mmCIF file of C-alpha atoms and ligand atoms in Angstrom:
data_model
loop_
_atom_site.group_PDB
_atom_site.id
_atom_site.type_symbol
_atom_site.label_atom_id
_atom_site.label_comp_id
_atom_site.label_asym_id
_atom_site.label_seq_id
_atom_site.Cartn_x
_atom_site.Cartn_y
_atom_site.Cartn_z
ATOM 1 C CA MET S 274 120.760 66.068 -38.105
ATOM 2 C CA HIS S 275 119.034 63.040 -34.857
ATOM 3 C CA TYR S 276 119.490 63.488 -31.627
ATOM 4 C CA ARG S 277 119.150 61.563 -28.530
ATOM 5 C CA ALA S 278 118.458 62.361 -24.671
ATOM 6 C CA VAL S 279 118.510 60.028 -21.916
ATOM 7 C CA ILE S 280 116.456 61.856 -19.067
ATOM 8 C CA VAL S 281 117.272 59.922 -15.574
ATOM 9 C CA ILE S 282 114.312 59.777 -12.750
ATOM 10 C CA GLY S 283 114.900 57.510 -9.751
ATOM 11 C CA ALA S 284 113.087 59.095 -6.653
ATOM 12 C CA ARG S 285 109.802 60.396 -6.175
ATOM 13 C CA PRO S 286 110.644 63.947 -5.929
ATOM 14 C CA ASN S 287 112.228 63.555 -9.827
ATOM 15 C CA PHE S 288 108.684 62.674 -11.243
ATOM 16 C CA MET S 289 107.206 66.094 -11.412
ATOM 17 C CA LYS S 290 110.481 67.574 -12.405
ATOM 18 C CA ALA S 291 111.264 65.201 -15.531
ATOM 19 C CA ALA S 292 107.559 65.559 -16.632
ATOM 20 C CA PRO S 293 107.461 68.720 -18.747
ATOM 21 C CA ILE S 294 110.633 67.831 -19.506
ATOM 22 C CA THR S 295 109.557 64.753 -21.383
ATOM 23 C CA THR S 296 106.640 66.812 -22.860
ATOM 24 C CA GLN S 297 108.657 69.359 -23.957
ATOM 25 C CA LEU S 298 111.452 67.537 -25.641
ATOM 26 C CA LYS S 299 109.463 65.398 -27.176
ATOM 27 C CA ARG S 300 108.149 67.788 -28.813
ATOM 28 C CA TYR S 301 111.146 68.066 -31.063
ATOM 29 C CA ASP S 302 111.421 66.188 -34.026
ATOM 30 C CA ASP S 303 114.358 65.421 -34.049
ATOM 31 C CA ILE S 304 114.842 64.329 -30.999
ATOM 32 C CA GLU S 305 114.754 60.611 -29.603
ATOM 33 C CA THR S 306 113.482 60.779 -26.403
ATOM 34 C CA ILE S 307 114.066 58.368 -23.583
ATOM 35 C CA LEU S 308 113.193 57.611 -20.306
ATOM 36 C CA VAL S 309 115.253 55.874 -18.131
ATOM 37 C CA HIS S 310 114.590 54.976 -14.038
ATOM 38 C CA THR S 311 116.581 53.685 -11.980
ATOM 39 C CA GLY S 312 114.002 52.163 -9.601
ATOM 40 C CA GLN S 313 115.520 53.979 -6.892
ATOM 41 C CA HIS S 314 112.081 53.927 -4.977
ATOM 42 C CA TYR S 315 110.297 50.899 -6.573
ATOM 43 C CA ASP S 316 106.964 51.228 -3.983
ATOM 44 C CA LYS S 317 103.609 52.794 -5.701
ATOM 45 C CA GLU S 318 103.512 54.921 -3.872
ATOM 46 C CA LEU S 319 106.470 56.795 -4.248
ATOM 47 C CA SER S 320 106.689 55.512 -8.196
ATOM 48 C CA LYS S 321 104.167 54.656 -9.943
ATOM 49 C CA VAL S 322 100.062 56.305 -9.234
ATOM 50 C CA PHE S 323 103.248 60.008 -9.529
ATOM 51 C CA PHE S 324 103.513 57.932 -13.811
ATOM 52 C CA ASP S 325 99.897 58.228 -13.318
ATOM 53 C CA ASP S 326 99.144 61.537 -12.329
ATOM 54 C CA LEU S 327 101.810 62.871 -14.173
ATOM 55 C CA ASN S 328 101.050 61.172 -17.165
ATOM 56 C CA LEU S 329 104.756 60.189 -17.376
ATOM 57 C CA PRO S 330 104.656 57.844 -20.769
ATOM 58 C CA LYS S 331 106.465 54.109 -19.467
ATOM 59 C CA PRO S 332 110.170 54.335 -19.033
ATOM 60 C CA ASP S 333 112.105 52.779 -21.706
ATOM 61 C CA TYR S 334 114.499 51.229 -19.100
ATOM 62 C CA TYR S 335 113.938 50.387 -15.635
ATOM 63 C CA LEU S 336 117.300 49.547 -13.869
ATOM 64 C CA GLY S 337 115.449 47.992 -10.664
ATOM 65 C CA ILE S 338 118.354 49.938 -8.392
ATOM 66 C CA GLY S 339 115.820 49.787 -4.836
ATOM 67 C CA SER S 340 117.319 50.165 -1.340
ATOM 68 C CA GLY S 341 120.422 49.785 -0.169
ATOM 69 C CA SER S 342 123.290 52.232 1.336
ATOM 70 C CA HIS S 343 124.020 55.070 -0.546
ATOM 71 C CA SER S 344 127.094 54.075 -1.574
ATOM 72 C CA GLU S 345 125.284 50.138 -2.850
ATOM 73 C CA GLN S 346 123.040 52.788 -4.134
ATOM 74 C CA CYS S 347 125.300 54.665 -6.715
ATOM 75 C CA GLY S 348 127.349 51.785 -7.263
ATOM 76 C CA GLN S 349 124.150 49.709 -8.651
ATOM 77 C CA ILE S 350 123.534 52.081 -10.480
ATOM 78 C CA MET S 351 126.213 53.539 -12.176
ATOM 79 C CA ILE S 352 126.678 49.848 -13.442
ATOM 80 C CA GLU S 353 123.583 49.550 -14.969
ATOM 81 C CA PHE S 354 123.452 53.022 -16.578
ATOM 82 C CA GLU S 355 126.930 52.499 -18.038
ATOM 83 C CA LYS S 356 124.784 49.412 -20.052
ATOM 84 C CA ILE S 357 122.582 52.320 -21.379
ATOM 85 C CA LEU S 358 125.597 54.700 -22.011
ATOM 86 C CA GLN S 359 126.932 52.134 -23.729
ATOM 87 C CA GLU S 360 123.744 50.587 -26.016
ATOM 88 C CA LEU S 361 122.306 54.377 -26.403
ATOM 89 C CA ASP S 362 125.068 56.452 -26.816
ATOM 90 C CA PRO S 363 123.092 59.546 -26.666
ATOM 91 C CA ASP S 364 124.061 63.113 -26.865
ATOM 92 C CA VAL S 365 122.442 64.591 -23.808
ATOM 93 C CA VAL S 366 122.135 62.994 -20.800
ATOM 94 C CA LEU S 367 119.699 65.246 -18.757
ATOM 95 C CA VAL S 368 119.580 64.677 -14.852
ATOM 96 C CA VAL S 369 117.206 66.162 -11.848
ATOM 97 C CA GLY S 370 117.296 67.419 -9.022
ATOM 98 C CA ASP S 371 119.867 66.190 -6.026
ATOM 99 C CA VAL S 372 118.964 62.623 -5.243
ATOM 100 C CA ASN S 373 121.532 59.880 -5.204
ATOM 101 C CA SER S 374 119.952 58.828 -8.619
ATOM 102 C CA THR S 375 120.739 62.395 -10.304
ATOM 103 C CA LEU S 376 124.767 62.011 -9.185
ATOM 104 C CA ALA S 377 125.034 58.370 -10.205
ATOM 105 C CA CYS S 378 124.324 58.774 -13.534
ATOM 106 C CA ALA S 379 125.835 61.791 -13.850
ATOM 107 C CA LEU S 380 129.555 60.569 -12.914
ATOM 108 C CA ALA S 381 128.799 57.196 -15.492
ATOM 109 C CA THR S 382 128.354 59.752 -17.983
ATOM 110 C CA ALA S 383 131.363 61.608 -17.298
ATOM 111 C CA LYS S 384 133.431 58.228 -16.926
ATOM 112 C CA PHE S 385 131.184 56.921 -20.340
ATOM 113 C CA ARG S 386 132.920 59.616 -22.581
ATOM 114 C CA CYS S 387 136.631 59.757 -20.914
ATOM 115 C CA GLY S 388 138.990 58.591 -24.034
ATOM 116 C CA ARG S 389 135.841 58.889 -26.597
ATOM 117 C CA PRO S 390 136.906 61.033 -29.747
ATOM 118 C CA ARG S 391 133.540 62.799 -29.844
ATOM 119 C CA TYR S 392 132.563 65.546 -26.698
ATOM 120 C CA SER S 393 129.618 63.078 -25.703
ATOM 121 C CA PRO S 394 127.013 62.287 -24.324
ATOM 122 C CA VAL S 395 126.953 66.712 -22.766
ATOM 123 C CA ILE S 396 125.749 66.200 -18.858
ATOM 124 C CA ALA S 397 122.641 68.645 -18.336
ATOM 125 C CA HIS S 398 121.611 69.141 -14.764
ATOM 126 C CA VAL S 399 118.236 70.910 -14.133
ATOM 127 C CA GLU S 400 118.333 72.393 -10.863
ATOM 128 C CA ALA S 401 121.627 72.702 -10.199
ATOM 129 C CA GLY S 402 122.845 75.053 -7.741
ATOM 130 C CA LEU S 403 121.015 74.576 -4.855
ATOM 131 C CA ARG S 404 123.361 74.875 -1.291
ATOM 132 C CA SER S 405 122.034 74.640 2.500
ATOM 133 C CA ASN S 406 126.242 74.795 3.252
ATOM 134 C CA ASP S 407 125.585 71.231 5.529
ATOM 135 C CA TRP S 408 127.863 67.886 3.633
ATOM 136 C CA ARG S 409 125.947 65.416 5.851
ATOM 137 C CA MET S 410 123.168 65.976 3.583
ATOM 138 C CA PRO S 411 123.338 63.740 1.293
ATOM 139 C CA GLU S 412 121.498 65.666 -0.870
ATOM 140 C CA GLU S 413 124.165 68.033 -0.429
ATOM 141 C CA ILE S 414 127.055 65.843 -2.094
ATOM 142 C CA ASN S 415 124.605 64.927 -5.226
ATOM 143 C CA ARG S 416 123.607 68.697 -5.896
ATOM 144 C CA ARG S 417 127.942 69.723 -5.688
ATOM 145 C CA LEU S 418 129.480 66.579 -7.648
ATOM 146 C CA THR S 419 126.169 67.025 -10.669
ATOM 147 C CA ASP S 420 126.670 70.450 -11.001
ATOM 148 C CA ALA S 421 131.109 70.139 -11.030
ATOM 149 C CA LEU S 422 130.002 67.495 -13.678
ATOM 150 C CA ALA S 423 127.099 69.203 -15.957
ATOM 151 C CA ASP S 424 127.994 71.042 -19.024
ATOM 152 C CA LEU S 425 124.755 72.812 -18.870
ATOM 153 C CA LEU S 426 123.488 73.995 -15.714
ATOM 154 C CA PHE S 427 120.076 74.657 -15.016
ATOM 155 C CA THR S 428 118.349 77.066 -12.006
ATOM 156 C CA THR S 429 115.573 77.557 -10.382
ATOM 157 C CA GLU S 430 116.701 80.951 -8.053
ATOM 158 C CA PRO S 431 119.444 83.065 -7.719
ATOM 159 C CA SER S 432 120.888 82.107 -5.049
ATOM 160 C CA GLY S 433 122.131 79.273 -7.853
ATOM 161 C CA GLN S 434 124.640 81.144 -9.766
ATOM 162 C CA ASP S 435 125.669 82.446 -7.117
ATOM 163 C CA ASN S 436 126.900 79.567 -6.427
ATOM 164 C CA LEU S 437 128.022 78.353 -9.209
ATOM 165 C CA ILE S 438 130.163 81.146 -9.900
ATOM 166 C CA LYS S 439 131.709 81.540 -6.319
ATOM 167 C CA GLU S 440 132.913 77.677 -7.020
ATOM 168 C CA GLY S 441 134.511 78.185 -10.048
ATOM 169 C CA ILE S 442 132.172 76.883 -13.450
ATOM 170 C CA SER S 443 132.061 79.958 -16.493
ATOM 171 C CA SER S 444 129.498 81.441 -16.291
ATOM 172 C CA ASP S 445 128.652 80.435 -20.133
ATOM 173 C CA ARG S 446 127.695 76.716 -18.812
ATOM 174 C CA ILE S 447 124.762 78.706 -16.244
ATOM 175 C CA TYR S 448 121.151 79.414 -17.065
ATOM 176 C CA HIS S 449 118.892 80.564 -15.099
ATOM 177 C CA VAL S 450 115.803 79.380 -16.486
ATOM 178 C CA GLY S 451 113.323 79.022 -14.042
ATOM 179 C CA ASN S 452 111.447 75.334 -11.638
ATOM 180 C CA VAL S 453 110.552 73.217 -13.947
ATOM 181 C CA MET S 454 108.072 71.751 -10.929
ATOM 182 C CA ILE S 455 105.742 74.582 -11.007
ATOM 183 C CA ASP S 456 104.990 73.625 -14.112
ATOM 184 C CA SER S 457 103.707 70.158 -13.419
ATOM 185 C CA LEU S 458 102.420 72.877 -9.921
ATOM 186 C CA LEU S 459 100.142 74.968 -12.256
ATOM 187 C CA SER S 460 99.265 72.822 -15.024
ATOM 188 C CA PHE S 461 98.116 70.258 -13.299
ATOM 189 C CA LYS S 462 95.661 72.246 -10.964
ATOM 190 C CA ALA S 463 92.901 72.029 -11.941
ATOM 191 C CA GLN S 464 92.942 67.684 -12.381
ATOM 192 C CA ALA S 465 93.819 68.222 -8.668
ATOM 193 C CA GLU S 466 90.685 70.827 -7.656
ATOM 194 C CA LYS S 467 89.310 67.201 -8.132
ATOM 195 C CA SER S 468 91.276 65.169 -5.904
ATOM 196 C CA LEU S 469 89.008 63.724 -3.651
ATOM 197 C CA ILE S 470 91.033 63.118 -0.732
ATOM 198 C CA LEU S 471 89.847 65.695 1.746
ATOM 199 C CA LYS S 472 86.348 64.549 1.582
ATOM 200 C CA GLN S 473 87.860 60.553 1.780
ATOM 201 C CA LEU S 474 90.146 62.337 5.186
ATOM 202 C CA ASN S 475 86.814 64.309 6.264
ATOM 203 C CA LEU S 476 88.630 67.105 6.140
ATOM 204 C CA LYS S 477 87.299 70.987 5.067
ATOM 205 C CA GLU S 478 89.411 73.495 3.454
ATOM 206 C CA ASN S 479 91.812 75.400 5.983
ATOM 207 C CA ASP S 480 91.249 73.849 9.072
ATOM 208 C CA TYR S 481 94.153 71.420 8.763
ATOM 209 C CA ALA S 482 97.523 71.826 8.982
ATOM 210 C CA LEU S 483 100.309 69.361 6.571
ATOM 211 C CA LEU S 484 102.908 67.182 7.346
ATOM 212 C CA THR S 485 105.422 65.845 6.154
ATOM 213 C CA MET S 486 109.046 64.388 7.319
ATOM 214 C CA HIS S 487 111.424 61.702 6.544
ATOM 215 C CA ARG S 488 115.199 64.262 6.462
ATOM 216 C CA PRO S 489 117.813 61.235 8.221
ATOM 217 C CA GLY S 490 118.349 64.591 10.064
ATOM 218 C CA ASN S 491 115.404 64.676 11.928
ATOM 219 C CA VAL S 492 114.332 60.877 11.441
ATOM 220 C CA ASP S 493 117.378 58.657 12.065
ATOM 221 C CA LYS S 494 118.396 60.131 15.700
ATOM 222 C CA LYS S 495 115.760 59.130 18.326
ATOM 223 C CA ASN S 496 116.372 62.331 20.279
ATOM 224 C CA ASP S 497 115.599 64.717 17.813
ATOM 225 C CA LEU S 498 112.503 62.826 16.384
ATOM 226 C CA ILE S 499 110.720 62.637 20.061
ATOM 227 C CA ASN S 500 111.270 66.106 20.317
ATOM 228 C CA ILE S 501 110.563 67.597 17.300
ATOM 229 C CA LEU S 502 107.062 65.012 17.709
ATOM 230 C CA ASP S 503 106.567 66.404 20.858
ATOM 231 C CA GLY S 504 106.177 69.933 19.491
ATOM 232 C CA LEU S 505 103.713 68.732 16.832
ATOM 233 C CA GLU S 506 101.838 67.249 19.060
ATOM 234 C CA GLU S 507 101.231 69.954 21.015
ATOM 235 C CA ILE S 508 100.555 71.898 17.307
ATOM 236 C CA ALA S 509 97.618 68.870 17.352
ATOM 237 C CA ARG S 510 95.917 70.327 20.259
ATOM 238 C CA SER S 511 94.886 73.759 18.347
ATOM 239 C CA ILE S 512 94.872 72.126 14.318
ATOM 240 C CA LYS S 513 94.534 68.848 12.554
ATOM 241 C CA VAL S 514 97.951 67.585 11.781
ATOM 242 C CA VAL S 515 98.031 65.337 8.668
ATOM 243 C CA PHE S 516 100.723 63.982 8.012
ATOM 244 C CA PRO S 517 101.218 61.474 4.858
ATOM 245 C CA VAL S 518 104.510 59.083 6.366
ATOM 246 C CA HIS S 519 107.003 58.358 4.031
ATOM 247 C CA PRO S 520 108.445 54.594 4.327
ATOM 248 C CA ARG S 521 112.128 56.169 6.439
ATOM 249 C CA THR S 522 109.602 57.525 8.816
ATOM 250 C CA LYS S 523 107.838 54.960 9.337
ATOM 251 C CA LYS S 524 110.557 51.880 9.833
ATOM 252 C CA MET S 525 112.484 54.879 12.596
ATOM 253 C CA PHE S 526 108.181 55.074 14.161
ATOM 254 C CA ARG S 527 108.849 51.309 14.408
ATOM 255 C CA GLN S 528 112.749 51.003 14.854
ATOM 256 C CA TYR S 529 111.879 53.161 18.745
ATOM 257 C CA GLY S 530 108.183 52.005 18.588
ATOM 258 C CA ILE S 531 107.528 55.320 19.255
ATOM 259 C CA GLU S 532 103.458 55.754 18.197
ATOM 260 C CA SER S 533 102.201 59.109 17.806
ATOM 261 C CA HIS S 534 98.080 59.379 18.664
ATOM 262 C CA PHE S 535 97.410 62.901 17.866
ATOM 263 C CA LEU S 536 98.952 62.990 14.271
ATOM 264 C CA LYS S 537 96.492 61.998 11.682
ATOM 265 C CA THR S 538 99.000 59.679 9.698
ATOM 266 C CA THR S 539 98.153 58.866 6.106
ATOM 267 C CA GLN S 540 100.272 56.346 3.487
ATOM 268 C CA PRO S 541 101.955 59.065 1.221
ATOM 269 C CA LEU S 542 99.874 60.110 -1.260
ATOM 270 C CA GLY S 543 99.933 60.803 -5.144
ATOM 271 C CA TYR S 544 100.973 63.641 -6.671
ATOM 272 C CA LEU S 545 97.298 65.190 -7.242
ATOM 273 C CA ASP S 546 96.092 63.709 -3.786
ATOM 274 C CA PHE S 547 99.133 65.866 -2.108
ATOM 275 C CA MET S 548 98.810 69.009 -4.477
ATOM 276 C CA LYS S 549 94.582 69.009 -3.042
ATOM 277 C CA MET S 550 95.999 68.925 0.415
ATOM 278 C CA LEU S 551 98.980 71.523 0.485
ATOM 279 C CA THR S 552 96.265 74.029 -2.169
ATOM 280 C CA ASN S 553 94.133 74.071 1.043
ATOM 281 C CA ALA S 554 95.537 73.969 3.752
ATOM 282 C CA LYS S 555 96.565 76.628 6.359
ATOM 283 C CA PHE S 556 100.060 75.835 6.507
ATOM 284 C CA VAL S 557 102.087 72.948 5.896
ATOM 285 C CA MET S 558 105.185 71.550 7.747
ATOM 286 C CA THR S 559 108.186 69.906 6.433
ATOM 287 C CA ASP S 560 111.308 69.414 5.743
ATOM 288 C CA SER S 561 111.122 67.872 1.945
ATOM 289 C CA GLY S 562 113.028 70.560 -0.021
ATOM 290 C CA GLY S 563 110.286 70.966 -3.160
ATOM 291 C CA ILE S 564 107.485 71.644 -1.064
ATOM 292 C CA GLN S 565 108.652 74.447 0.677
ATOM 293 C CA GLU S 566 108.955 76.143 -3.431
ATOM 294 C CA GLU S 567 105.856 74.625 -3.971
ATOM 295 C CA ALA S 568 104.379 76.190 -0.812
ATOM 296 C CA THR S 569 105.976 79.846 -1.731
ATOM 297 C CA ALA S 570 104.105 78.932 -5.360
ATOM 298 C CA LEU S 571 100.925 78.436 -3.827
ATOM 299 C CA ASN S 572 101.098 81.141 -1.369
ATOM 300 C CA ILE S 573 100.806 78.744 1.483
ATOM 301 C CA PRO S 574 102.714 79.534 4.585
ATOM 302 C CA CYS S 575 105.622 76.631 5.329
ATOM 303 C CA LEU S 576 107.769 75.853 7.891
ATOM 304 C CA THR S 577 110.904 74.032 7.749
ATOM 305 C CA LEU S 578 112.094 71.888 10.226
ATOM 306 C CA ARG S 579 115.252 72.484 8.851
ATOM 307 C CA GLU S 580 118.119 74.761 10.314
ATOM 308 C CA ASN S 581 119.058 75.305 6.134
ATOM 309 C CA THR S 582 117.627 75.167 3.038
ATOM 310 C CA GLU S 583 119.232 75.269 -0.202
ATOM 311 C CA ARG S 584 116.482 77.246 -1.559
ATOM 312 C CA PRO S 585 116.742 80.477 -0.265
ATOM 313 C CA VAL S 586 114.828 82.329 -2.825
ATOM 314 C CA THR S 587 111.297 80.874 -0.403
ATOM 315 C CA VAL S 588 112.127 82.165 2.237
ATOM 316 C CA ASP S 589 113.420 86.040 1.173
ATOM 317 C CA GLN S 590 110.613 85.952 -1.482
ATOM 318 C CA GLY S 591 108.177 82.953 -0.423
ATOM 319 C CA THR S 592 106.229 82.278 2.206
ATOM 320 C CA ASN S 593 108.603 79.721 4.044
ATOM 321 C CA ILE S 594 110.118 80.257 7.760
ATOM 322 C CA LEU S 595 113.113 78.723 9.150
ATOM 323 C CA VAL S 596 112.489 76.489 12.070
ATOM 324 C CA GLY S 597 115.013 73.733 12.815
ATOM 325 C CA LYS S 598 114.347 71.061 14.614
ATOM 326 C CA ASP S 599 113.595 72.961 18.559
ATOM 327 C CA ARG S 600 110.220 71.914 19.862
ATOM 328 C CA ASP S 601 109.505 75.475 21.350
ATOM 329 C CA VAL S 602 110.740 76.676 17.880
ATOM 330 C CA ILE S 603 107.642 74.946 15.949
ATOM 331 C CA VAL S 604 105.383 75.577 17.953
ATOM 332 C CA ALA S 605 105.381 79.603 19.008
ATOM 333 C CA GLN S 606 105.263 79.403 14.259
ATOM 334 C CA ALA S 607 102.719 77.563 14.488
ATOM 335 C CA MET S 608 100.652 79.195 16.926
ATOM 336 C CA LYS S 609 101.495 82.102 15.099
ATOM 337 C CA ILE S 610 99.840 81.134 12.159
ATOM 338 C CA ILE S 611 96.680 79.312 14.078
ATOM 339 C CA LYS S 612 95.999 82.823 15.355
ATOM 340 C CA GLY S 613 95.794 84.493 11.375
ATOM 341 C CA VAL S 614 99.073 85.935 11.961
ATOM 342 C CA ARG S 615 101.196 84.617 8.419
ATOM 343 C CA LYS S 616 104.080 85.360 5.840
ATOM 344 C CA GLN S 617 103.093 86.540 2.489
ATOM 345 C CA GLY S 618 105.187 85.303 -0.189
ATOM 346 C CA GLU S 619 105.385 86.032 -3.727
ATOM 347 C CA ILE S 620 106.487 84.792 -6.701
ATOM 348 C CA PRO S 621 110.279 84.143 -7.501
ATOM 349 C CA GLU S 622 111.130 85.273 -10.654
ATOM 350 C CA PHE S 623 110.330 82.479 -13.891
ATOM 351 C CA TRP S 624 108.360 80.063 -12.128
ATOM 352 C CA ASP S 625 105.870 80.146 -13.980
ATOM 353 C CA GLY S 626 105.140 77.353 -16.053
ATOM 354 C CA LYS S 627 107.144 78.074 -19.113
ATOM 355 C CA THR S 628 110.846 76.164 -17.807
ATOM 356 C CA ALA S 629 110.684 73.405 -19.541
ATOM 357 C CA GLN S 630 110.151 74.934 -22.588
ATOM 358 C CA ARG S 631 113.077 76.761 -21.894
ATOM 359 C CA ILE S 632 115.065 74.263 -21.170
ATOM 360 C CA CYS S 633 114.745 72.180 -23.726
ATOM 361 C CA LYS S 634 115.488 75.484 -26.302
ATOM 362 C CA ILE S 635 118.834 75.881 -25.063
ATOM 363 C CA VAL S 636 119.797 72.265 -25.260
ATOM 364 C CA PHE S 637 118.693 71.516 -28.025
ATOM 365 C CA ASN S 638 120.785 74.904 -29.315
ATOM 366 C CA TYR S 639 123.357 73.276 -27.638
ATOM 367 C CA LEU S 640 123.485 69.573 -29.752
ATOM 368 C CA LYS S 641 122.517 72.238 -32.854
ATOM 369 C CA VAL S 642 125.804 73.862 -32.470
ATOM 370 C CA HIS S 643 128.105 71.358 -31.023
ATOM 371 C CA ASN S 644 127.711 68.203 -33.352
HETATM 372 C C1 UD1 J 343 115.340 60.058 -1.253
HETATM 373 C C2 UD1 J 343 116.266 60.863 -1.682
HETATM 374 C C3 UD1 J 343 115.742 62.738 -1.196
HETATM 375 C C4 UD1 J 343 114.724 62.502 -1.317
HETATM 376 C C5 UD1 J 343 113.824 60.785 -1.131
HETATM 377 C C6 UD1 J 343 112.069 62.334 -1.389
HETATM 378 C C7 UD1 J 343 118.491 60.828 -1.800
HETATM 379 C C8 UD1 J 343 119.764 60.423 -1.091
HETATM 380 N N1 UD1 J 343 117.317 60.955 -1.003
HETATM 381 O O1 UD1 J 343 115.581 59.991 -0.324
HETATM 382 O O2 UD1 J 343 116.925 63.273 -1.456
HETATM 383 O O3 UD1 J 343 113.863 63.958 -0.594
HETATM 384 O O4 UD1 J 343 114.218 60.377 -1.985
HETATM 385 O O5 UD1 J 343 111.168 60.306 -1.170
HETATM 386 O O6 UD1 J 343 118.444 60.167 -2.602
HETATM 387 N N2 UD1 J 343 111.925 53.042 0.760
HETATM 388 C C9 UD1 J 343 110.690 51.636 0.841
HETATM 389 N N3 UD1 J 343 109.796 52.235 -0.667
HETATM 390 C C10 UD1 J 343 110.474 52.963 -1.967
HETATM 391 C C11 UD1 J 343 111.603 53.700 -1.429
HETATM 392 C C12 UD1 J 343 112.515 53.041 -0.358
HETATM 393 O O7 UD1 J 343 109.972 51.532 1.136
HETATM 394 O O8 UD1 J 343 109.675 53.274 -3.118
HETATM 395 C C13 UD1 J 343 112.644 52.421 1.472
HETATM 396 C C14 UD1 J 343 114.563 52.146 1.802
HETATM 397 O O9 UD1 J 343 113.581 50.704 1.774
HETATM 398 C C15 UD1 J 343 115.151 52.472 2.936
HETATM 399 C C16 UD1 J 343 114.297 54.187 3.066
HETATM 400 O O10 UD1 J 343 112.540 54.075 2.524
HETATM 401 O O11 UD1 J 343 114.219 52.159 4.246
HETATM 402 C C17 UD1 J 343 114.675 55.447 2.649
HETATM 403 O O12 UD1 J 343 115.306 55.098 0.706
HETATM 404 P P1 UD1 J 343 115.802 55.943 -0.246
HETATM 405 O O13 UD1 J 343 115.768 55.914 -1.589
HETATM 406 O O14 UD1 J 343 117.627 55.629 0.251
HETATM 407 O O15 UD1 J 343 116.036 57.382 0.740
HETATM 408 P P2 UD1 J 343 114.807 57.969 0.986
HETATM 409 O O16 UD1 J 343 114.984 59.109 2.516
HETATM 410 O O17 UD1 J 343 113.504 58.212 0.022
#
């Protein structure tokens, strides 16, 4: 039997999740693997460099969607992805994470199979069940709706399964497989070690803090942004703070006429350079979801610039502390770490580099049984 699997990628945090799954799926002779890039992220620094760093094959289809409002982005992706579904008639569509491309392709797939004689393609969601319970986050909407549509739900941590069961999703659709992003982290660790980024930025190991910040909740409102920056600049008096600036944040800085004189800003970094920076940082401050997990996996202290996290295992077991956007709390927690008081973590179950193998085996067996 021959099966066709489509893997969807769209934005930066998708690439390191899709890469190990693509590699593993390609090992199955009976599965034809097709990579579709929506083009939600299109800048070299947010997209192309990740293909090079992660050895991702060139996408088979590029939808060229680009920027726009959430509805524009989702709508355009759905229209273009439906054409791919019509052309390929795949058996399974795999979506990863919680970006607009994830939801739009899951929804287009669910609509495509309405009224068809065969229940196909099935939808597999990698990184299912995470919940911040904050409906103002676009990612929370994407997660909830994608999970409601998916047939195979792959969870990264115990809270994922609990949330899905609470929402009435049948347990036989849920598989606790671990964190596929950690597969990438482990398999590219040695290569990341060779990155020259510390030298290029004139930094020494353990002698700087790393900062990333791009969430609408932190950067889109002027007062919040100024308040957080004030705290970060205070921290920068005690330790170098290196800040690769996301395009959204750059745009807001420009719009509000904000300049930072104390933070060491850079372009967004590629995967290997960023991993080198994270591995050698004294601590990281971030509002990203994935970096909370990568910091836990690397045992690097992480201060999360958010009131909540959809990844509670990073707080319960890992190195993560939620500091929100109150400047005094941010500064106090950072100072503790600078003075040598830090949270030690442990590695959550199945964050072992073999998650993609587990996912592909389950997908293959599912296709065999249902076709
Ligand atoms: C998206 C994801 C978010 C993820 C983040 C990682 C959604 C809802 N959000 O947010 O979950 O954490 O990616 O980066 O899917 N832009 C560029 N170049 C690009 C892409 C975007 O300049 O290649 C600009 C856009 O024009 C826009 C801003 O950056 O002004 C935001 O881009 P967008 O893709 O809408 O959302 P992100 O904030 O990147």
